[in-house]
Coordinates of C-alpha atoms in Angstrom, one line a residue:
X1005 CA 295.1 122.9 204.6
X1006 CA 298.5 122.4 204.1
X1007 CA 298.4 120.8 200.7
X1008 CA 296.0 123.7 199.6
X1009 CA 299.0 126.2 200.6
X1010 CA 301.4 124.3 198.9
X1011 CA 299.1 124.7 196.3
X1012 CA 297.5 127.7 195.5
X1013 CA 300.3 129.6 197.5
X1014 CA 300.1 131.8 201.1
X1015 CA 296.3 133.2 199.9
X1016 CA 294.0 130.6 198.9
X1017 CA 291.3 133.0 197.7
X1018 CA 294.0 135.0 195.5
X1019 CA 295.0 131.1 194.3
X1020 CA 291.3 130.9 193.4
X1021 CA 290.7 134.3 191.5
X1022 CA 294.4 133.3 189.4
X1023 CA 292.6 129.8 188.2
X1024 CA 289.4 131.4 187.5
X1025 CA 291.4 134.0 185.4
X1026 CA 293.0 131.1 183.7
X1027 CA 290.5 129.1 182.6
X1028 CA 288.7 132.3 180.8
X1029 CA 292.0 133.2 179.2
X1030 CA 293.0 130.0 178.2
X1031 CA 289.4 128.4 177.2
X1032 CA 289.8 131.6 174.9
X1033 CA 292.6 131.3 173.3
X1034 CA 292.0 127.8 172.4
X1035 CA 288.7 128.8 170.5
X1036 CA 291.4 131.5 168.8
X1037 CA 293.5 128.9 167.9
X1038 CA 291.9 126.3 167.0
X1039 CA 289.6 128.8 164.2
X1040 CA 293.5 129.3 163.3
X1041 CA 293.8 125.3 162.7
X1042 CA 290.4 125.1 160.9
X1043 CA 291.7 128.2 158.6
X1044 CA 295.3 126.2 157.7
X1045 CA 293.7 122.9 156.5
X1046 CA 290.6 124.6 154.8
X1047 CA 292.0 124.6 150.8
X1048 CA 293.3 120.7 151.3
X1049 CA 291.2 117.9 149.5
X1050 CA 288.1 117.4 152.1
X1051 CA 289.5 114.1 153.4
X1052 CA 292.4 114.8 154.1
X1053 CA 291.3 117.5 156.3
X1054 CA 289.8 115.6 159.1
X1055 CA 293.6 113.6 159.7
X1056 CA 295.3 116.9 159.3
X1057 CA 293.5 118.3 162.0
X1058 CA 294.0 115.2 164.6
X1059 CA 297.6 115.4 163.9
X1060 CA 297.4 119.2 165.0
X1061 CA 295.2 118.6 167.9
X1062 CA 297.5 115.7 169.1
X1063 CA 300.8 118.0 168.5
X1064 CA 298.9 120.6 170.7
X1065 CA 298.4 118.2 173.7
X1066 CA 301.6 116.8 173.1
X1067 CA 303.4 120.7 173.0
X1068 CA 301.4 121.7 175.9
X1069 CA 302.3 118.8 177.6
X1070 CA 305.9 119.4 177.2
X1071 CA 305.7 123.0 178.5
X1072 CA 303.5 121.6 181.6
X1073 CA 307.2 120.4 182.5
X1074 CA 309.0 123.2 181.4
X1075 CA 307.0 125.7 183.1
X1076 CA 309.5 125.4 186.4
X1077 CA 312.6 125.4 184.6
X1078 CA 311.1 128.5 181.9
X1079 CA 310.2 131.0 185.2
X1080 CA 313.7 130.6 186.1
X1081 CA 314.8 132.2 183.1
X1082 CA 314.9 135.8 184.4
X1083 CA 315.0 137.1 180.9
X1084 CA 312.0 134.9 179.3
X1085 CA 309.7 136.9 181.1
X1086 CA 310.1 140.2 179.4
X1087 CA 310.9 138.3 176.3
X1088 CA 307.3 136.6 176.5
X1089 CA 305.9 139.5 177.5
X1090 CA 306.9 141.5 174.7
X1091 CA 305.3 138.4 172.8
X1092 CA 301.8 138.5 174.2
X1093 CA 302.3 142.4 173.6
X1094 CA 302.5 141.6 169.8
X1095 CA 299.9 139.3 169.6
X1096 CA 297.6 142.1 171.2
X1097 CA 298.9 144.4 168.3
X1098 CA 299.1 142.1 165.6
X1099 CA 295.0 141.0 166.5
X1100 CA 294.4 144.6 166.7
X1101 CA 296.1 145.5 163.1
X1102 CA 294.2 142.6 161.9
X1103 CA 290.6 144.5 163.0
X1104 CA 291.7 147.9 162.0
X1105 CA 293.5 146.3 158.2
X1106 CA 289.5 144.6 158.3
X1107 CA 287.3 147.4 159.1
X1108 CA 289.4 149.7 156.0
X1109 CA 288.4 146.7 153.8
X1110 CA 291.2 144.8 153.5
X1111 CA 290.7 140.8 153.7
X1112 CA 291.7 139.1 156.8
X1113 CA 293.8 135.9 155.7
X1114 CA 296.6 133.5 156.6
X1115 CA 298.6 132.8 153.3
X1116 CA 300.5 129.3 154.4
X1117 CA 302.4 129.9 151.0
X1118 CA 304.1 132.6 152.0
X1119 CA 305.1 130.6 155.6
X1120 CA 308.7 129.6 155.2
X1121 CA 308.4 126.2 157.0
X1122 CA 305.5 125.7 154.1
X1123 CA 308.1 127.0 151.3
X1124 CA 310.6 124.4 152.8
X1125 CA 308.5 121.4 153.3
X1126 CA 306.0 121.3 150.6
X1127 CA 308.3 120.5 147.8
X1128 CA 309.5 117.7 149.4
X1129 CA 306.5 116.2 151.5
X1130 CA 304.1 117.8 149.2
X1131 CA 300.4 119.6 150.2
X1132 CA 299.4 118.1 153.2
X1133 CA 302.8 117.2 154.8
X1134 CA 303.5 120.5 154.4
X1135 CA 300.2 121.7 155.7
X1136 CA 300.9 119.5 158.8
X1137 CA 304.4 120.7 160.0
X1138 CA 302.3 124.0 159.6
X1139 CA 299.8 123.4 161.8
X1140 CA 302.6 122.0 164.4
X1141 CA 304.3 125.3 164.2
X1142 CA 301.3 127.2 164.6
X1143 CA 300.9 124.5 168.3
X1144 CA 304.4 125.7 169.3
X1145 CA 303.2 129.1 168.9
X1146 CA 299.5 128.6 170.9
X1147 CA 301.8 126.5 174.0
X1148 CA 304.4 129.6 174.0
X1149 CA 301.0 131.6 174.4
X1150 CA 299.6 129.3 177.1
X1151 CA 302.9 129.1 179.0
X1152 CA 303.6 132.9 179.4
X1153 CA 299.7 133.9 179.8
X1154 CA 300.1 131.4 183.2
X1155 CA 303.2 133.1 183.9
X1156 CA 302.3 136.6 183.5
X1157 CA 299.5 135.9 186.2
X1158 CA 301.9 134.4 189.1
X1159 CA 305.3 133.2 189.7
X1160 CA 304.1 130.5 192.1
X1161 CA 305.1 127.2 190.3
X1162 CA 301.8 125.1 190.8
X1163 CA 299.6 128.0 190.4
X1164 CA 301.6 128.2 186.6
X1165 CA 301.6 123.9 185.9
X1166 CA 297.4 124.7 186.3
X1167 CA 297.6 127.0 184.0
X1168 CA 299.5 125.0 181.1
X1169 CA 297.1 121.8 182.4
X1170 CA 294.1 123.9 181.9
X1171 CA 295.1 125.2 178.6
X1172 CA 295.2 121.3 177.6
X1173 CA 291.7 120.8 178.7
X1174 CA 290.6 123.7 177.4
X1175 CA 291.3 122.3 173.8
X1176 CA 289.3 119.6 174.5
X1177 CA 286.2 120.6 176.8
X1178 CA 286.0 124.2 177.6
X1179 CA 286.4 125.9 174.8
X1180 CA 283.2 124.6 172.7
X1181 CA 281.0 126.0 175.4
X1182 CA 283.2 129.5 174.8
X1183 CA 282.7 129.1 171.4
X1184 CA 278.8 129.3 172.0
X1185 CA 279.4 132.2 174.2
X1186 CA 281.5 133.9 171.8
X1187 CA 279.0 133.1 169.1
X1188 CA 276.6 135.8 171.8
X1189 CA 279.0 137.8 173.1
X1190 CA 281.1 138.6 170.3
X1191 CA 283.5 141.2 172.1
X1192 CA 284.8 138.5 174.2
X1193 CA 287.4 138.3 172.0
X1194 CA 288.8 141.9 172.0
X1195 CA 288.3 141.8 175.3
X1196 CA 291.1 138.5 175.9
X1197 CA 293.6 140.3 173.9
X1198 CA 292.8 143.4 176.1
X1199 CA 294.0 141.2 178.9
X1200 CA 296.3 139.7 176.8
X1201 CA 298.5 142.9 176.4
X1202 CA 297.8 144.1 179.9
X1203 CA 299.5 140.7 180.7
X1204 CA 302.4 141.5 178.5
X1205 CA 302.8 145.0 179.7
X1206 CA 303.3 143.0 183.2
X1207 CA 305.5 140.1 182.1
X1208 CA 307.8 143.5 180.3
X1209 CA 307.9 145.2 183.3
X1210 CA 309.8 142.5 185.1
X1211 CA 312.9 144.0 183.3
X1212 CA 312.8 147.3 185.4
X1213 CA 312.1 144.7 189.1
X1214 CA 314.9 142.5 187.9
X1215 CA 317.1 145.7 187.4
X1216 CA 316.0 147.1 190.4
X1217 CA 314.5 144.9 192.9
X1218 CA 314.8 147.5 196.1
X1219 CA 312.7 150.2 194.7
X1220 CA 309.2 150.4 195.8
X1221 CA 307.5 150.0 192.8
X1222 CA 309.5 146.4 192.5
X1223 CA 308.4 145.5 195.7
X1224 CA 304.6 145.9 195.1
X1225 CA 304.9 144.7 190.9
X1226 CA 306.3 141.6 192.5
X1227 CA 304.4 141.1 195.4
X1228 CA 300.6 139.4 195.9
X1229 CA 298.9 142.6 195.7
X1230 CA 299.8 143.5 191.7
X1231 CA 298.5 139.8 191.0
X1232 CA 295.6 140.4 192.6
X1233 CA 294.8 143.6 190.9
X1234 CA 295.8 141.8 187.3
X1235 CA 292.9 139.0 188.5
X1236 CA 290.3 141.4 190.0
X1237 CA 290.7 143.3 186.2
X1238 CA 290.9 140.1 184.1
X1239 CA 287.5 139.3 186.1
X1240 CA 285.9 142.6 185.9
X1241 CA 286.8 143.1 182.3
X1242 CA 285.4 140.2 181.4
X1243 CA 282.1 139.9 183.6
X1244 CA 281.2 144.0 183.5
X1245 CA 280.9 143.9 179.7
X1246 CA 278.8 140.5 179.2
X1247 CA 276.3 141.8 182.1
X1248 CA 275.8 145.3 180.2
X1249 CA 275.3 143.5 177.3
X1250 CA 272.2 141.7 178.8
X1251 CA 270.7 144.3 180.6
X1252 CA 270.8 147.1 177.9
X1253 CA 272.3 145.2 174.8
X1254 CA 275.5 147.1 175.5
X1255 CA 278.2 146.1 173.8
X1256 CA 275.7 144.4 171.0
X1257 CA 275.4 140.9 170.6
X1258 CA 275.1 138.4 167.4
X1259 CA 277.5 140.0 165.3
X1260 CA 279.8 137.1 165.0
X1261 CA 280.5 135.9 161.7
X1262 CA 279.2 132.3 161.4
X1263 CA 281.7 130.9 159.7
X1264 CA 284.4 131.6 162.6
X1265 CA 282.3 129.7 165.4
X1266 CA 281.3 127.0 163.0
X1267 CA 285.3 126.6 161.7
X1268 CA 286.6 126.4 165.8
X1269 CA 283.7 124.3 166.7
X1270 CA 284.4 121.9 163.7
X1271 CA 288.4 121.2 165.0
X1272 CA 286.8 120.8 169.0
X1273 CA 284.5 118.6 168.0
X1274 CA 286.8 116.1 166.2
X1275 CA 289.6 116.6 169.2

């Protein structure tokens, strides 16, 4: 009983909820990312493609490892965690943009040329080198991601080295079968970067408890009772939609383009 204090912290069941909210965010931002890693090796020569990718999935494990022994040193930083909140809070925007610059009929697309690491490198190293450091970048990125979405759920240090260690499982197991869920559900998505900038909105707010660490409000944003409202939401957000969309088709199904699903599945499948 001891151990599973040490743990999963003073409230097991709390512990629990936090690694069940984990595994959803983190299973979906690896589908998100890795249709990112399919999208920067697309316009190279088809076989090159294939080792391209396994040098990205192998810098992801390798990044994500690196921040699995961080993670206790990063929470330390009292500052990181409005910095990384303000982070996740543009990634929420910046997806958002992306749907509303989509839906006025401007094409969605990631132009590596215009990627100043690409500029530098591809002279140099040429195409695919270039391509590669890219896709490195782009795995610094996704383990920033995976570190402060841990974070923003719980200070406790364990609780946060599951979360990177599930995000490096989640490139390799969990995500396919989200990528067949997102494939039925398809505003799964929105919904994780819902929860995404709730999450950063959290991690921000740590400036005002750090500031002022007597005040009430502090007190309860810092205590076990704001994480376990930020899980019971993550939870509810994510489960209320999926079971109105099977009883009355509410938010509709199948609208996913194929492409998307097929282009993550294709870089999990050869992880």
């Amino acid at each position: 009983m001891d151990i599973l204090h040490t743990l999963l912290g003073e409230d097991i069941k709390a512990g629990l909820l936090v690694i069940l909210n984990l595994i959803v965010i983190e299973s979906l931002l690896s589908v998100d990312n890795a249709a990112v890693l399919a999208t920067m090796v697309i316009d190279l020569p088809k076989e090159q493609r294939s080792r391209a990718l396994k040098y990205g999935i192998v810098g992801a494990y390798v990044l994500r490892g690196v921040c699995l022994f961080l993670a206790a040193w990063l929470v330390k930083i009292w500052w990181l965690k409005p910095l990384g909140g303000l982070y996740l809070i543009y990634l929420a925007f910046d997806y958002f943009k992306g749907k509303a610059d989509k839906a006025a009929g401007e094409e969605e697309e990631i132009d590596k040329s215009k990627n100043w690491l690409y500029k530098a490198t591809v002279g140099t190293f040429g195409t695919f080198w270039a391509t590669v450091a890219l896709v490195e970048l782009m795995d610094l990125a996704f383990s920033i991601d995976n570190v402060f979405a841990a974070v923003a759920f719980t200070d406790h240090v364990f609780l946060i080295y599951t979360g990177v260690f599930i995000g490096i499982l989640a490139m390799r197991f969990v995500a396919q079968a989200f990528v067949k869920l997102m494939e039925k559900f398809t505003f799964l998505e929105t919904v994780a970067f819902i929860v995404i900038g709730v999450l950063g909105i959290k991690l921000t707010a740590s400036l005002y408890t750090h500031f002022s660490p007597e005040s009430p409000v502090a007190k309860f944003m810092e205590g076990e009772t704001a994480d376990i409202i930020v899980s019971v939401f993550t939870v509810a957000i994510f489960l209320i939609p999926v079971i109105t969309s099977v009883i009355f088709n509410f938010p509709k199904k199948h609208t996913i383009e194929p492409e998307v699903a097929e282009a993550a599945e294709d870089v999990l499948d050869k992880s």
